[in-house]
Coordinates of C-alpha atoms in Angstrom, one line a residue:
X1 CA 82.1 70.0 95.5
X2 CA 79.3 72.4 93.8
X3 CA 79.6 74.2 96.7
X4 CA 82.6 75.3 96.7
X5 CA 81.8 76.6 92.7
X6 CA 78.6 78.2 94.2
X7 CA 80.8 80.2 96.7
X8 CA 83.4 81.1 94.3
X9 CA 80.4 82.2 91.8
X10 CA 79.2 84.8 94.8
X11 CA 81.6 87.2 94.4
X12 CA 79.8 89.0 91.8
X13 CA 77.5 90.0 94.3
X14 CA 79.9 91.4 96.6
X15 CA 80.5 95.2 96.2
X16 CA 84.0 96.9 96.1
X17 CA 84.9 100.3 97.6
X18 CA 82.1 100.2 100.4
X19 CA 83.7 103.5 102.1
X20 CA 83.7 105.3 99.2
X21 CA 80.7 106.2 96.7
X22 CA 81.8 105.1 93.3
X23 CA 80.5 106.3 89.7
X24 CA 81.1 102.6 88.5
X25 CA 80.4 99.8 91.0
X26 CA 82.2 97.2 91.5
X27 CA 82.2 93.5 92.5
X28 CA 84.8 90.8 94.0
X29 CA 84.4 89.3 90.5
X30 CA 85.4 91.7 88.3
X31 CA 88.4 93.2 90.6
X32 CA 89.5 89.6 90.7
X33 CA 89.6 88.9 87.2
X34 CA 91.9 92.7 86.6
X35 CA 94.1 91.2 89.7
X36 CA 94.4 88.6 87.4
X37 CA 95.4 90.3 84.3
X38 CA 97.8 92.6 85.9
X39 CA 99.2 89.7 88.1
X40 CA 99.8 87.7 84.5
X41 CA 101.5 91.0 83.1
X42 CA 103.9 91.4 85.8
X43 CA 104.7 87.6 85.2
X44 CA 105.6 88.2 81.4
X45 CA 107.5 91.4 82.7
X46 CA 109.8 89.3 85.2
X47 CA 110.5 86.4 82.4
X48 CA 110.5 88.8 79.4
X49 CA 111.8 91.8 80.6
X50 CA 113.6 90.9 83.4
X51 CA 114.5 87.3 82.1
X52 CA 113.7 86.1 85.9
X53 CA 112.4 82.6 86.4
X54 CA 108.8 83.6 87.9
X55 CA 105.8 81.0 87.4
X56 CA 103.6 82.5 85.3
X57 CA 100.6 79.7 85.7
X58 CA 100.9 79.7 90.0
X59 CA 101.0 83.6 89.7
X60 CA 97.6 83.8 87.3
X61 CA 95.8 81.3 89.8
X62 CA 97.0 82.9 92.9
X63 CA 95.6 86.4 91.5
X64 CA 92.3 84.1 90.9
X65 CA 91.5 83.1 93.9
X66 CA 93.1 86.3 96.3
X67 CA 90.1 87.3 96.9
X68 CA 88.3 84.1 97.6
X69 CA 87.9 84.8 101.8
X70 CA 85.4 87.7 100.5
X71 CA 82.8 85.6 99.6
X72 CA 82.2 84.9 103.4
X73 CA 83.9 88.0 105.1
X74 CA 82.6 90.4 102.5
X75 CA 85.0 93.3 101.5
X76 CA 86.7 95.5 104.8
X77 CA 87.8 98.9 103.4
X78 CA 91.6 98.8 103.8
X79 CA 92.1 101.5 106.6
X80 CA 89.7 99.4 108.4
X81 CA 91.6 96.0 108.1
X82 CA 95.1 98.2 108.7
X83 CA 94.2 100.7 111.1
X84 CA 96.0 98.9 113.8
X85 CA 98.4 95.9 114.1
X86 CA 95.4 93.9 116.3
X87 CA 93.0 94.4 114.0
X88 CA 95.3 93.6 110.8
X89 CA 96.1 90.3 112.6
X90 CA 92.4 89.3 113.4
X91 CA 91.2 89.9 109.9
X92 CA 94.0 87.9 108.4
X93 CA 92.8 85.2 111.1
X94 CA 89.6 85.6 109.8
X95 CA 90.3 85.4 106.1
X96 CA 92.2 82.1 106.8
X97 CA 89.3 80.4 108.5
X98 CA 87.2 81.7 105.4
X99 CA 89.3 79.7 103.0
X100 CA 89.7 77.1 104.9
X101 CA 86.0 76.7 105.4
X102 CA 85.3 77.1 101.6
X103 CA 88.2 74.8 100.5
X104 CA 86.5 72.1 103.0
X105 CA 83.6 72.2 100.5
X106 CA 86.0 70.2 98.3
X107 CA 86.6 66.5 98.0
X108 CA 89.8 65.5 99.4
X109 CA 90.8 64.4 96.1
X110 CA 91.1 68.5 94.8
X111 CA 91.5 70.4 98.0
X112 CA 95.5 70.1 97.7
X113 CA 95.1 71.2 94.1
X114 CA 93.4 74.5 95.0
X115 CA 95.0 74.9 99.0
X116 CA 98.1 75.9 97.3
X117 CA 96.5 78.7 94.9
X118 CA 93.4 79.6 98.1
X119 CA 96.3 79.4 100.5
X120 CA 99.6 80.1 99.2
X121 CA 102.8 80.7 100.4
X122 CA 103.4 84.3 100.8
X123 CA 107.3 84.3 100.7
X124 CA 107.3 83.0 97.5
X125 CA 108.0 85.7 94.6
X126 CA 104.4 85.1 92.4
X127 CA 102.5 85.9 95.5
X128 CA 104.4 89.3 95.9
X129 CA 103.4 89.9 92.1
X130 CA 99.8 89.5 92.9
X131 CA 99.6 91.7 95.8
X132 CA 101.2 94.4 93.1
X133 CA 98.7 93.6 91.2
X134 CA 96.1 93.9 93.5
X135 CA 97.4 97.3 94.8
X136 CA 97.9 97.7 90.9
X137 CA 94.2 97.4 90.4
X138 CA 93.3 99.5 93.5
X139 CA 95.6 102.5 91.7
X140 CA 93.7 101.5 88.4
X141 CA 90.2 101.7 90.1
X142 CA 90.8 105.5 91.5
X143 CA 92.5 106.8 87.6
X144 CA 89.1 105.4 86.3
X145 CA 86.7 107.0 89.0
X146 CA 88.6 110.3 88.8
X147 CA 88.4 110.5 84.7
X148 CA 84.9 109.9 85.5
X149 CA 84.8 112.7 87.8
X150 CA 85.0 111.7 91.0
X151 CA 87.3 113.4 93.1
X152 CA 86.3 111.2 96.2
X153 CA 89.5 108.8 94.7
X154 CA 91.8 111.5 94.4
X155 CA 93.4 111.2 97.7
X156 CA 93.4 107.1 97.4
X157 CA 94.8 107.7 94.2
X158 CA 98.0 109.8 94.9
X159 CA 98.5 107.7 98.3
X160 CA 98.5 104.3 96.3
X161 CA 100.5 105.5 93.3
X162 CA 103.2 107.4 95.9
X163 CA 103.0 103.6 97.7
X164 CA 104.0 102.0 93.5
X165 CA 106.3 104.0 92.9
X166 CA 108.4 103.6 96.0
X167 CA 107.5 100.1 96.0
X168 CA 111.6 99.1 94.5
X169 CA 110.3 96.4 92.2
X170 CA 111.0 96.6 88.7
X171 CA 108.0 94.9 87.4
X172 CA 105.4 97.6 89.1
X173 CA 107.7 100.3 87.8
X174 CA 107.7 98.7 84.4
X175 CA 103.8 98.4 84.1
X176 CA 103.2 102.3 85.4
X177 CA 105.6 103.4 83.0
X178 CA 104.7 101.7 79.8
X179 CA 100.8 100.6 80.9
X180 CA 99.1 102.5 83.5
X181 CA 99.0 106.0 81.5
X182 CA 96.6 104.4 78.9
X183 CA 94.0 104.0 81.4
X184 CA 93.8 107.9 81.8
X185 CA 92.8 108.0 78.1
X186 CA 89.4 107.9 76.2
X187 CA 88.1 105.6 74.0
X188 CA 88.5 107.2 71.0
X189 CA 92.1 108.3 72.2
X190 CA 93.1 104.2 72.7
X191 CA 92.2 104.5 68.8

């Protein structure tokens, strides 16, 4: 069982955005815990907003571990994992006999308590949240290197945020509108 702790703790080791040179690093860890944010926003949104009927809990724990498969497979850019329809479908191989290795670290008693957050069931509507989310947080990571200066992310930046917009769903539309902008602001100008 420590194991499985000591994998999931790796991920702050594991860098973000290998492709592309950064002004702010960042690891597995600390993308993970945004996904998890934004995932727990768009919950609210769907419930609040929206009054749908979405899980807020399974959605937050889902964003948690989404990421988990990294800690052995590392971090593939994504036009690497999607360049073609071969390769897309290897790597998601891959990234299921990652989990499946790490949640076998577990005792038997647990593993069905995490398989269902480590593995989850991507029909269901709190998974399609968290891959928002994560695409979310992928938008977010570009706004922040390009205020920074860095017009590496400029590109990755309109591509993703053409990608939101057209997405249909009401929640992502929601969170650009009345969230995203603030992230484009200073410090002083969150004041």
């Amino acid at each position: 069982m420590f194991k499985f702790f000591a994998f999931i703790d790796r991920m702050k080791f594991i860098k973000r955005w290998s492709l592309m040179r950064s002004v702010r690093e960042e690891n597995i860890m600390e993308h993970t815990e945004q996904v998890a944010v934004i995932a727990h926003a768009l919950a609210l949104i769907s419930n609040k907003i929206y009054n749908k009927n979405v899980d807020v809990n399974k959605t937050v724990l889902m964003a948690q571990y989404h990421e988990v498969s990294e800690v052995i497979t590392g971090d593939l850019p994504t036009p690497i994992k999607y360049f073609n329809p071969e390769i897309k479908s290897a790597y998601k191989d891959l990234e299921k006999g990652a989990c499946e290795k790490i949640l076998d670290m577990l005792p038997s008693e647990l593993k069905g308590e995490y398989e269902q957050f480590v593995l989850p069931d991507t029909s269901c509507y709190e998974y399609k949240l968290v891959k928002y989310a994560d695409r979310l947080s992928a938008y977010l990571k570009c706004v922040e290197e390009l205020k920074a200066g860095n017009k590496e992310f400029k590109k990755a930046k309109d591509s993703i945020e053409k990608e939101l917009k057209n997405s249909g769903n009401e929640e992502v539309e929601y969170y650009l509108k009345e969230f995203a902008s603030a992230y484009e602001l200073t410090l002083d100008e969150l004041d």
